[in-house]
Structure formats: structure tokens, C-alpha cells
């Protein structure tokens, strides 16, 4: 058994690193337990809406491989059209390089990183939490569980209010000439997988091509092979298919148990409409760090400081997720219909870019949808 730690963070992804960085900046000693060893690879398309930049605790200098101002929408490769925006709607990075940058930042500020430490069980007790790894048992006054969709943190709350949506992705390496159509443009397809979404996210010399199902069970591998054919990418150098679930929000309101605070994918904070989760991973990591810092500063009697974490996540993140979930439930139930009347509607589709880039909130989109202006004055594409 280790000595008593003030804070242990489990997982060194965006949520864990954000929490660790925030705590280090407040002068706290932090230990990060990470099951992998560097360099590790988390399956991700690496899309960062510009509004992420404000909450990422490290700079993106040299990491952004493309900033896209165009989106090509399609429905099973048909009814496709391009939308152009004045400003970039998504910056694209290679995810493992982003994680490396975040880890360097945390360690540079004094966090202790223990690699190869897979946490198998969390045991919250009155004044401490026991953190059992495959090798050692640690004890800490506060634990921030940032161990993703399948980790011990999510298990502790029994995955209630989290919907694990299966996703697959490959990297396709292409010659410069074949990369040309994807310069400054990403592609989204809503029909290749019923109740799901397909994406082509371009990097400097490769494309991340993936699919996620938000609806019924489907053969994602076969659907991805079909999507690659539709996009004309099946002759490129394709990496083996990898899979990892998206930990989408499905009504959860509790994000802690005793002195264990769940953040990022461990809390199920992925957008159920788009599959994006990095921004909320960073924000929740910072909120948990602030709650842990207040708790440790006030002594063990200040359990209410930890409870404030649940309130802050509900206030800052959950309302927008609930609206995204409502939209997702409608959209993915009849994607063909909503693609025609929504995505292809020239009055509505600019909102997609505005939502992605953060210029518009889901609340504003709902208000505009309910105002009905987009129905009374239709404008053809
Ligand atoms: C195919 C795919 C594409 C995606 N594309 C995008 C995108 O373009 N943009 C976007 O915003 N989001 C995207 N997401 C979602 C995004 O990847 C997650 O929301 C984000 O990574 C969450 O960060 P996190 O730190 O909470 O968890 P993670 O990034 O999963 O990090 C968890 C960390 O904990 C470690 N860990 C796990 N278990 C243990 C354990 N037992 N003990 C110790 N350590 C452990 C892991 O090794 C990892 O380092 C995508 C997801 C998928 C699956």
C-alpha cells in the first residue's frame, strides 16, 4: 500500500491531463496512473472545433495539420453537396501527438506520471479512496477518474446514463494528388450506416475514415468497407480497422461517488449527435480539479466542495448535451427524412458549421427551429 496521496488522476488523456495541469498550477501534488506506456494511441478522428482552443490546457503550435472551412455532406454517397464557411469550423490534429503534448505539459508542471499502471478497482471509503492497480494499491484523499469509456471510473457508477456507441476507424495514406480533394474539407455521410454517421477527416498526408452507430446494432466493419468504396478510397494504403466505443451522454446527472470524481468519457460526456468529446473532457477535468483543490484546502469536512463538482457539470455542460440528445433522437430515427428536410435545407445547414465552431449553441438552434422562419421562407440549394 502506498502512502496517502492528495490527488490521484487515473488516465492521461485530455480529461486527466486537464485536471492534472489545473491542480499543478494551484500548487497541488498530483500522481497520474496511466495503463499504457508512451507513445500510446487513442482511436480518435482528431477534430477540434475552434472553441476547444480556449479550454485546452496546452498550445496547439505545430500540431494542426489542416483547418477546414468546407464540409461535404452526403447520404450513402448520394445527394451530396458542399458547404463553405468564412472561418475554419474544425482544426485537425493527430490525436496521439495531442496527447503527447498534454502529457508533456502536465509532467513539465510537476505531475508524476506512472505508466503501465492499469487501475482495476476503485474503493471509495469515508476518508480515502483505495485505487487498486495490477501491481500496487494506492490510497488518495481524492481521485479523479479520467480513464475513458471502459475504465474503472465509469464502472463505479455502473455506466448509468451512458450509452456506449460502437465506432470504427482506419487511416488511409494517399499520394499528394489524391489528397487534393480533401484539402481544407472534411466529409460527413449520414446514410452509409442507418442511425449513424460516417466521416473523412483529413490530416497532412492521410485521412481518418470512420463510422459510428448511434442507433441499432450494425455490422460496422462491412459498413466501413462500403464507405471506403463510396468515397473511392479503397485502393489507398489502409491501416487495420480499429474500434472503440463513444461514451455518449444519455441522461446522467451524477458524476461522483464519495471522493471519486468522474470526468470526460468516464462521465459519459460525448455529444450524442456528433460524437465529439474532447472539449467537454477538458472542461470537466478542470471543474473536477477546482473542486478537489477546494476540498483539500478546506479539510476533510468540506465534502460539499466535492459535491459542487456535480452541480457545476450539470450547470455548465448538461443542458447543451440534453438538447443535442433530443436532436439526435429525432435525427437518427429517420435520417433520410431529416437529411432531406434539415441538412439539405439551405436555411438550416449553415447552423451545422456554426454549431461545430461554437458560434451558435443548441439552444439558439432550437429557438430558430421553433420560430419556423426556415419553413415559411424556403430557399432551394
Ligand atoms: C473513433 C472515434 C473518433 C472520435 N473523434 C473525435 C473528434 O474528432 N473530436 C472529438 O472532440 N472527439 C472525438 N472522439 C471522442 C474523444 O476521443 C473522447 O471524447 C476523448 O478522448 C475523451 O477524453 P478522456 O480523457 O475522457 O478519455 P480518453 O481519451 O479515452 O483517455 C483515457 C485515458 O485513460 C487511460 N486508461 C484507460 N483505462 C485505464 C485504467 N484502467 N487504468 C489506467 N489508465 C487507464 C487510457 O489509456 C487513456 O490514456 C472520438 C472517439 C472515437 C471512438
Short mmCIF file of C-alpha atoms and ligand atoms in Angstrom, two decimals:
data_model
loop_
_atom_site.label_atom_id
_atom_site.label_comp_id
_atom_site.label_asym_id
_atom_site.label_seq_id
_atom_site.Cartn_x
_atom_site.Cartn_y
_atom_site.Cartn_z
CA UNK A 1 0.00 0.00 0.00
CA UNK A 2 1.35 3.46 -0.92
CA UNK A 3 1.42 6.44 1.46
CA UNK A 4 -1.55 8.83 1.31
CA UNK A 5 -1.72 10.91 -1.89
CA UNK A 6 -3.66 14.15 -2.02
CA UNK A 7 -4.93 13.57 -5.57
CA UNK A 8 -4.61 10.64 -7.95
CA UNK A 9 -5.72 11.12 -11.54
CA UNK A 10 -6.45 7.94 -13.48
CA UNK A 11 -5.77 8.22 -17.20
CA UNK A 12 -3.59 10.66 -19.13
CA UNK A 13 -5.97 11.62 -21.94
CA UNK A 14 -7.36 15.16 -22.42
CA UNK A 15 -9.58 14.93 -19.30
CA UNK A 16 -6.88 13.57 -17.00
CA UNK A 17 -4.16 15.92 -18.25
CA UNK A 18 -6.50 18.93 -17.96
CA UNK A 19 -7.24 18.01 -14.34
CA UNK A 20 -3.56 17.38 -13.54
CA UNK A 21 -2.41 20.64 -15.18
CA UNK A 22 -5.07 22.65 -13.35
CA UNK A 23 -4.06 21.09 -10.00
CA UNK A 24 -0.33 21.63 -10.61
CA UNK A 25 -0.99 25.29 -11.43
CA UNK A 26 -2.66 25.54 -7.99
CA UNK A 27 0.38 24.05 -6.30
CA UNK A 28 -1.06 20.58 -5.65
CA UNK A 29 0.97 17.35 -5.84
CA UNK A 30 -0.63 15.06 -8.45
CA UNK A 31 0.04 11.47 -9.45
CA UNK A 32 -1.31 10.24 -12.78
CA UNK A 33 -1.79 6.48 -13.22
CA UNK A 34 -1.86 5.53 -16.91
CA UNK A 35 -2.28 1.95 -18.11
CA UNK A 36 -0.31 2.46 -21.34
CA UNK A 37 3.27 3.47 -21.99
CA UNK A 38 4.21 6.33 -24.29
CA UNK A 39 3.59 6.69 -27.14
CA UNK A 40 0.04 5.33 -26.85
CA UNK A 41 -2.68 5.68 -29.45
CA UNK A 42 -6.29 6.53 -28.62
CA UNK A 43 -8.69 5.94 -31.50
CA UNK A 44 -10.00 9.39 -32.46
CA UNK A 45 -10.55 11.46 -35.59
CA UNK A 46 -8.66 14.40 -34.06
CA UNK A 47 -11.28 17.05 -34.91
CA UNK A 48 -11.11 20.13 -32.70
CA UNK A 49 -13.70 22.87 -33.13
CA UNK A 50 -12.03 26.28 -32.69
CA UNK A 51 -13.81 26.78 -29.38
CA UNK A 52 -11.71 23.90 -27.94
CA UNK A 53 -8.63 26.06 -28.21
CA UNK A 54 -9.88 28.23 -25.33
CA UNK A 55 -10.15 25.25 -22.95
CA UNK A 56 -7.17 23.10 -23.99
CA UNK A 57 -4.51 23.47 -21.31
CA UNK A 58 -1.66 23.35 -23.88
CA UNK A 59 -0.99 25.22 -27.09
CA UNK A 60 -1.55 23.61 -30.48
CA UNK A 61 1.57 25.08 -32.11
CA UNK A 62 2.78 22.76 -34.87
CA UNK A 63 0.02 20.22 -34.23
CA UNK A 64 -2.78 21.44 -36.51
CA UNK A 65 -2.38 19.61 -39.85
CA UNK A 66 -5.43 21.14 -41.55
CA UNK A 67 -8.05 23.73 -40.64
CA UNK A 68 -11.16 23.05 -42.68
CA UNK A 69 -13.60 25.70 -43.93
CA UNK A 70 -15.66 23.28 -46.05
CA UNK A 71 -17.88 20.30 -45.22
CA UNK A 72 -19.14 17.87 -47.85
CA UNK A 73 -22.37 16.21 -46.74
CA UNK A 74 -23.75 13.05 -48.30
CA UNK A 75 -26.30 10.31 -47.85
CA UNK A 76 -24.85 6.95 -48.84
CA UNK A 77 -22.66 8.82 -51.29
CA UNK A 78 -25.69 10.44 -52.95
CA UNK A 79 -27.40 13.81 -52.56
CA UNK A 80 -24.01 15.27 -51.71
CA UNK A 81 -23.24 18.95 -51.56
CA UNK A 82 -20.54 21.18 -50.14
CA UNK A 83 -20.94 23.95 -47.62
CA UNK A 84 -18.28 26.62 -47.30
CA UNK A 85 -17.73 28.75 -44.21
CA UNK A 86 -15.82 32.01 -43.84
CA UNK A 87 -13.77 30.76 -40.91
CA UNK A 88 -12.41 27.29 -40.04
CA UNK A 89 -15.05 25.07 -38.44
CA UNK A 90 -12.68 22.31 -37.35
CA UNK A 91 -8.91 22.06 -36.76
CA UNK A 92 -7.46 18.62 -37.38
CA UNK A 93 -4.66 17.06 -35.36
CA UNK A 94 -3.16 13.61 -34.96
CA UNK A 95 -4.59 12.54 -31.67
CA UNK A 96 -1.50 10.76 -30.29
CA UNK A 97 0.53 13.93 -30.81
CA UNK A 98 -2.10 15.99 -28.96
CA UNK A 99 -1.97 13.52 -26.05
CA UNK A 100 1.84 13.69 -26.01
CA UNK A 101 1.69 17.49 -25.84
CA UNK A 102 -0.79 17.40 -22.95
CA UNK A 103 1.27 14.83 -21.02
CA UNK A 104 4.47 16.88 -21.52
CA UNK A 105 2.68 19.93 -20.20
CA UNK A 106 1.39 18.10 -17.10
CA UNK A 107 4.76 16.49 -16.33
CA UNK A 108 6.57 19.80 -17.03
CA UNK A 109 4.42 21.43 -14.36
CA UNK A 110 5.31 18.76 -11.80
CA UNK A 111 2.74 15.95 -12.18
CA UNK A 112 4.15 12.47 -11.51
CA UNK A 113 3.25 10.09 -14.33
CA UNK A 114 3.21 6.35 -13.56
CA UNK A 115 2.95 4.45 -16.85
CA UNK A 116 1.89 0.81 -17.17
CA UNK A 117 -0.40 1.21 -14.12
CA UNK A 118 -3.78 -0.23 -15.06
CA UNK A 119 -6.39 0.51 -12.41
CA UNK A 120 -8.64 -2.50 -11.86
CA UNK A 121 -10.78 -1.33 -8.95
CA UNK A 122 -11.76 1.83 -7.07
CA UNK A 123 -12.94 1.59 -3.49
CA UNK A 124 -14.28 4.85 -2.01
CA UNK A 125 -14.16 4.89 1.81
CA UNK A 126 -15.07 7.59 4.36
CA UNK A 127 -11.74 9.49 4.39
CA UNK A 128 -9.88 7.97 1.45
CA UNK A 129 -10.16 6.06 -1.81
CA UNK A 130 -8.30 2.83 -2.46
CA UNK A 131 -7.01 2.58 -6.03
CA UNK A 132 -6.04 -0.95 -6.97
CA UNK A 133 -3.80 -1.47 -9.99
CA UNK A 134 -2.49 -4.75 -11.35
CA UNK A 135 0.74 -4.17 -9.34
CA UNK A 136 0.09 -1.88 -6.34
CA UNK A 137 -2.67 -0.42 -4.22
CA UNK A 138 -2.60 3.35 -3.84
CA UNK A 139 -4.59 5.48 -1.43
CA UNK A 140 -5.67 9.05 -2.03
CA UNK A 141 -7.89 11.68 -0.46
CA UNK A 142 -9.42 12.49 -3.86
CA UNK A 143 -9.44 10.50 -7.11
CA UNK A 144 -10.23 11.99 -10.49
CA UNK A 145 -11.26 9.14 -12.79
CA UNK A 146 -10.32 10.10 -16.35
CA UNK A 147 -9.90 6.56 -17.62
CA UNK A 148 -12.31 6.77 -20.53
CA UNK A 149 -15.34 4.86 -21.71
CA UNK A 150 -14.31 1.44 -20.38
CA UNK A 151 -12.33 2.29 -17.25
CA UNK A 152 -12.87 1.72 -13.53
CA UNK A 153 -14.45 5.19 -13.08
CA UNK A 154 -17.36 4.55 -15.46
CA UNK A 155 -17.77 1.06 -13.94
CA UNK A 156 -18.06 2.52 -10.43
CA UNK A 157 -21.27 4.30 -11.45
CA UNK A 158 -22.45 1.23 -13.33
CA UNK A 159 -22.49 3.02 -16.72
CA UNK A 160 -25.90 4.51 -15.78
CA UNK A 161 -26.77 7.43 -18.04
CA UNK A 162 -24.03 6.49 -20.50
CA UNK A 163 -24.71 4.98 -23.90
CA UNK A 164 -21.71 3.21 -25.38
CA UNK A 165 -21.94 3.63 -29.15
CA UNK A 166 -19.63 1.45 -31.24
CA UNK A 167 -17.22 3.20 -33.60
CA UNK A 168 -14.58 2.03 -36.08
CA UNK A 169 -11.87 3.92 -37.90
CA UNK A 170 -8.93 3.45 -40.29
CA UNK A 171 -6.16 5.69 -41.54
CA UNK A 172 -5.84 5.92 -45.32
CA UNK A 173 -2.49 7.11 -46.65
CA UNK A 174 -2.70 8.79 -50.03
CA UNK A 175 -0.43 10.45 -52.54
CA UNK A 176 -0.41 14.26 -52.62
CA UNK A 177 -2.52 14.20 -55.78
CA UNK A 178 -5.21 12.02 -54.24
CA UNK A 179 -5.22 14.12 -51.05
CA UNK A 180 -6.10 17.21 -53.10
CA UNK A 181 -9.93 16.95 -52.91
CA UNK A 182 -9.63 16.81 -49.12
CA UNK A 183 -7.56 19.98 -48.79
CA UNK A 184 -9.46 22.27 -46.45
CA UNK A 185 -12.53 19.97 -46.50
CA UNK A 186 -13.98 17.20 -44.37
CA UNK A 187 -16.76 14.84 -45.38
CA UNK A 188 -19.77 13.54 -43.41
CA UNK A 189 -22.23 10.86 -44.52
CA UNK A 190 -25.50 10.13 -42.73
CA UNK A 191 -26.79 7.25 -44.87
CA UNK A 192 -23.95 4.78 -45.16
CA UNK A 193 -24.93 3.41 -41.73
CA UNK A 194 -28.61 3.77 -40.75
CA UNK A 195 -28.74 5.69 -37.45
CA UNK A 196 -25.08 6.55 -37.63
CA UNK A 197 -22.53 8.88 -39.11
CA UNK A 198 -19.51 8.41 -41.36
CA UNK A 199 -16.59 10.83 -41.54
CA UNK A 200 -13.47 11.57 -43.54
CA UNK A 201 -11.17 13.83 -41.51
CA UNK A 202 -8.07 14.94 -43.46
CA UNK A 203 -4.63 15.29 -41.91
CA UNK A 204 -1.42 16.32 -43.71
CA UNK A 205 -0.72 13.06 -45.59
CA UNK A 206 -3.60 10.80 -44.55
CA UNK A 207 -7.30 10.62 -43.90
CA UNK A 208 -9.05 9.30 -40.81
CA UNK A 209 -12.09 7.48 -42.13
CA UNK A 210 -14.60 6.19 -39.61
CA UNK A 211 -18.15 5.31 -38.68
CA UNK A 212 -20.17 5.38 -35.51
CA UNK A 213 -23.59 3.88 -34.84
CA UNK A 214 -25.90 5.85 -32.57
CA UNK A 215 -28.82 3.54 -33.32
CA UNK A 216 -29.46 -0.13 -33.82
CA UNK A 217 -26.71 -2.75 -33.89
CA UNK A 218 -24.99 -2.89 -37.26
CA UNK A 219 -22.04 -4.55 -38.94
CA UNK A 220 -19.67 -1.58 -38.73
CA UNK A 221 -16.78 -3.37 -40.44
CA UNK A 222 -18.85 -4.11 -43.55
CA UNK A 223 -20.30 -0.58 -43.49
CA UNK A 224 -16.80 0.94 -43.28
CA UNK A 225 -15.61 -1.13 -46.24
CA UNK A 226 -18.66 0.11 -48.18
CA UNK A 227 -17.96 3.72 -47.13
CA UNK A 228 -14.35 3.45 -48.33
CA UNK A 229 -15.65 2.22 -51.71
CA UNK A 230 -18.23 5.05 -51.92
CA UNK A 231 -15.51 7.62 -51.19
CA UNK A 232 -13.20 5.96 -53.76
CA UNK A 233 -10.59 5.32 -51.06
CA UNK A 234 -10.50 1.52 -51.12
CA UNK A 235 -7.32 1.50 -53.24
CA UNK A 236 -5.30 3.62 -50.74
CA UNK A 237 -2.90 2.26 -48.09
CA UNK A 238 -5.42 1.38 -45.40
CA UNK A 239 -4.49 0.59 -41.80
CA UNK A 240 -6.24 -2.30 -39.99
CA UNK A 241 -9.73 -1.46 -38.74
CA UNK A 242 -9.73 -0.39 -35.08
CA UNK A 243 -12.72 0.04 -32.81
CA UNK A 244 -13.50 1.94 -29.62
CA UNK A 245 -16.89 2.95 -28.20
CA UNK A 246 -18.08 6.53 -27.87
CA UNK A 247 -19.22 7.24 -24.32
CA UNK A 248 -22.27 9.33 -25.18
CA UNK A 249 -24.40 11.25 -22.71
CA UNK A 250 -27.74 9.55 -22.03
CA UNK A 251 -29.27 11.45 -19.15
CA UNK A 252 -26.66 11.13 -16.40
CA UNK A 253 -26.89 13.72 -13.59
CA UNK A 254 -24.44 12.23 -11.07
CA UNK A 255 -20.72 12.43 -11.80
CA UNK A 256 -19.14 11.45 -8.48
CA UNK A 257 -19.21 8.80 -5.81
CA UNK A 258 -17.71 9.74 -2.45
CA UNK A 259 -14.33 11.29 -3.19
CA UNK A 260 -14.13 9.90 -6.74
CA UNK A 261 -14.95 12.43 -9.47
CA UNK A 262 -15.67 11.13 -12.98
CA UNK A 263 -14.52 13.30 -15.92
CA UNK A 264 -14.56 13.16 -19.74
CA UNK A 265 -15.57 9.83 -21.27
CA UNK A 266 -15.62 8.22 -17.81
CA UNK A 267 -18.53 10.58 -17.09
CA UNK A 268 -20.21 9.92 -20.46
CA UNK A 269 -19.80 13.47 -21.77
CA UNK A 270 -19.60 12.71 -25.52
CA UNK A 271 -22.10 14.57 -27.70
CA UNK A 272 -24.75 12.02 -28.81
CA UNK A 273 -25.33 13.87 -32.09
CA UNK A 274 -21.77 14.46 -33.34
CA UNK A 275 -19.58 12.10 -31.29
CA UNK A 276 -17.27 14.91 -30.16
CA UNK A 277 -15.94 14.72 -26.60
CA UNK A 278 -12.54 16.40 -26.30
CA UNK A 279 -13.81 19.86 -25.30
CA UNK A 280 -16.05 18.54 -22.53
CA UNK A 281 -13.25 16.20 -21.40
CA UNK A 282 -11.02 19.26 -20.85
CA UNK A 283 -13.74 21.34 -19.18
CA UNK A 284 -14.84 18.55 -16.82
CA UNK A 285 -11.20 17.83 -15.93
CA UNK A 286 -10.73 21.46 -14.94
CA UNK A 287 -14.00 21.55 -12.95
CA UNK A 288 -13.00 18.40 -11.04
CA UNK A 289 -9.57 19.86 -10.30
CA UNK A 290 -11.13 23.04 -8.90
CA UNK A 291 -13.49 21.01 -6.68
CA UNK A 292 -10.63 18.77 -5.47
CA UNK A 293 -8.44 21.81 -4.72
CA UNK A 294 -11.21 23.48 -2.69
CA UNK A 295 -11.85 20.24 -0.80
CA UNK A 296 -8.19 19.72 0.07
CA UNK A 297 -7.79 23.36 1.12
CA UNK A 298 -10.79 23.11 3.46
CA UNK A 299 -10.01 19.79 5.14
CA UNK A 300 -11.99 16.61 5.12
CA UNK A 301 -15.13 18.31 6.45
CA UNK A 302 -15.60 20.09 3.12
CA UNK A 303 -17.30 17.20 1.33
CA UNK A 304 -19.68 19.80 -0.11
CA UNK A 305 -16.78 21.09 -2.24
CA UNK A 306 -16.68 17.74 -3.98
CA UNK A 307 -20.45 17.71 -4.35
CA UNK A 308 -20.11 21.11 -6.07
CA UNK A 309 -18.49 19.23 -8.97
CA UNK A 310 -21.80 17.51 -9.86
CA UNK A 311 -23.59 20.85 -9.78
CA UNK A 312 -21.00 22.57 -11.99
CA UNK A 313 -21.06 19.81 -14.62
CA UNK A 314 -24.85 19.88 -14.66
CA UNK A 315 -24.89 23.67 -14.94
CA UNK A 316 -22.06 24.10 -17.47
CA UNK A 317 -22.34 21.04 -19.71
CA UNK A 318 -25.50 19.01 -19.30
CA UNK A 319 -28.14 21.36 -20.72
CA UNK A 320 -26.40 21.52 -24.08
CA UNK A 321 -25.87 17.74 -24.08
CA UNK A 322 -29.59 17.24 -23.35
CA UNK A 323 -30.50 19.40 -26.35
CA UNK A 324 -28.02 17.53 -28.56
CA UNK A 325 -29.54 14.24 -27.35
CA UNK A 326 -33.05 15.40 -28.22
CA UNK A 327 -31.93 16.40 -31.71
CA UNK A 328 -30.01 13.12 -32.10
CA UNK A 329 -33.05 11.04 -31.09
CA UNK A 330 -35.14 12.75 -33.75
CA UNK A 331 -32.50 12.78 -36.43
CA UNK A 332 -31.16 9.24 -36.16
CA UNK A 333 -34.68 7.77 -36.04
CA UNK A 334 -35.39 8.89 -39.60
CA UNK A 335 -32.08 10.12 -41.00
CA UNK A 336 -33.22 10.01 -44.65
CA UNK A 337 -36.15 12.32 -43.95
CA UNK A 338 -34.20 14.72 -41.73
CA UNK A 339 -31.30 14.75 -44.18
CA UNK A 340 -33.69 15.99 -46.88
CA UNK A 341 -35.68 18.50 -44.83
CA UNK A 342 -32.87 19.55 -42.48
CA UNK A 343 -29.31 19.04 -43.67
CA UNK A 344 -30.21 19.83 -47.30
CA UNK A 345 -32.21 22.88 -46.31
CA UNK A 346 -30.12 25.93 -47.17
CA UNK A 347 -31.63 27.86 -44.26
CA UNK A 348 -30.67 25.24 -41.71
CA UNK A 349 -27.39 23.79 -42.90
CA UNK A 350 -25.15 26.80 -42.10
CA UNK A 351 -26.11 26.15 -38.46
CA UNK A 352 -24.15 22.90 -38.61
CA UNK A 353 -20.92 24.82 -39.13
CA UNK A 354 -21.92 27.39 -36.54
CA UNK A 355 -22.70 24.67 -34.02
CA UNK A 356 -19.40 22.88 -34.69
CA UNK A 357 -17.32 26.03 -34.46
CA UNK A 358 -19.17 27.25 -31.37
CA UNK A 359 -20.67 30.37 -32.94
CA UNK A 360 -24.13 29.00 -32.15
CA UNK A 361 -25.45 26.97 -29.21
CA UNK A 362 -28.02 24.18 -29.39
CA UNK A 363 -30.39 26.49 -27.52
CA UNK A 364 -30.12 29.09 -30.30
CA UNK A 365 -30.67 26.42 -32.94
CA UNK A 366 -33.78 25.18 -31.11
CA UNK A 367 -35.13 28.71 -30.85
CA UNK A 368 -34.62 29.27 -34.58
CA UNK A 369 -36.16 25.88 -35.43
CA UNK A 370 -39.21 26.65 -33.28
CA UNK A 371 -39.58 30.15 -34.72
CA UNK A 372 -40.38 28.41 -38.01
CA UNK A 373 -38.74 31.06 -40.23
CA UNK A 374 -36.86 28.33 -42.04
CA UNK A 375 -40.17 26.71 -43.12
CA UNK A 376 -42.06 29.78 -44.30
CA UNK A 377 -39.26 31.10 -46.47
CA UNK A 378 -37.62 28.03 -48.03
CA UNK A 379 -34.66 28.67 -50.22
CA UNK A 380 -33.51 25.93 -52.63
CA UNK A 381 -29.89 24.89 -52.57
C1 LIG B 1 -13.47 6.74 -33.47
C2 LIG B 1 -13.57 7.97 -32.59
C3 LIG B 1 -13.39 9.23 -33.14
C4 LIG B 1 -13.51 10.38 -32.34
N1 LIG B 1 -13.30 11.61 -32.90
C5 LIG B 1 -13.41 12.72 -32.14
C6 LIG B 1 -13.17 14.01 -32.69
O1 LIG B 1 -12.83 14.15 -33.88
N2 LIG B 1 -13.31 15.09 -31.88
C7 LIG B 1 -13.68 14.98 -30.56
O2 LIG B 1 -13.84 16.01 -29.87
N3 LIG B 1 -13.88 13.76 -30.01
C8 LIG B 1 -13.74 12.64 -30.74
N4 LIG B 1 -13.93 11.40 -30.17
C9 LIG B 1 -14.22 11.33 -28.72
C10 LIG B 1 -12.92 11.58 -27.94
O3 LIG B 1 -11.91 10.72 -28.40
C11 LIG B 1 -13.14 11.38 -26.44
O4 LIG B 1 -14.29 12.05 -26.04
C12 LIG B 1 -11.94 11.88 -25.64
O5 LIG B 1 -10.80 11.14 -25.95
C13 LIG B 1 -12.22 11.79 -24.15
O6 LIG B 1 -11.06 12.06 -23.42
P1 LIG B 1 -10.81 11.37 -21.99
O7 LIG B 1 -9.54 11.94 -21.49
O8 LIG B 1 -12.04 11.46 -21.18
O9 LIG B 1 -10.65 9.82 -22.30
P2 LIG B 1 -9.56 9.07 -23.20
O10 LIG B 1 -9.05 9.93 -24.26
O11 LIG B 1 -10.17 7.76 -23.55
O12 LIG B 1 -8.35 8.83 -22.20
C14 LIG B 1 -8.42 7.85 -21.18
C15 LIG B 1 -7.02 7.53 -20.73
O13 LIG B 1 -7.10 6.63 -19.63
C16 LIG B 1 -6.26 5.50 -19.84
N5 LIG B 1 -6.88 4.36 -19.17
C17 LIG B 1 -7.96 3.65 -19.57
N6 LIG B 1 -8.26 2.68 -18.68
C18 LIG B 1 -7.35 2.80 -17.70
C19 LIG B 1 -7.13 2.07 -16.49
N7 LIG B 1 -7.90 1.06 -16.12
N8 LIG B 1 -6.08 2.44 -15.69
C20 LIG B 1 -5.29 3.49 -16.04
N9 LIG B 1 -5.45 4.21 -17.19
C21 LIG B 1 -6.46 3.86 -17.99
C22 LIG B 1 -6.20 5.35 -21.35
O14 LIG B 1 -5.06 4.64 -21.76
C23 LIG B 1 -6.21 6.82 -21.81
O15 LIG B 1 -4.91 7.35 -21.87
C24 LIG B 1 -13.81 10.24 -30.95
C25 LIG B 1 -13.96 8.97 -30.39
C26 LIG B 1 -13.85 7.84 -31.19
C27 LIG B 1 -14.00 6.47 -30.58
#
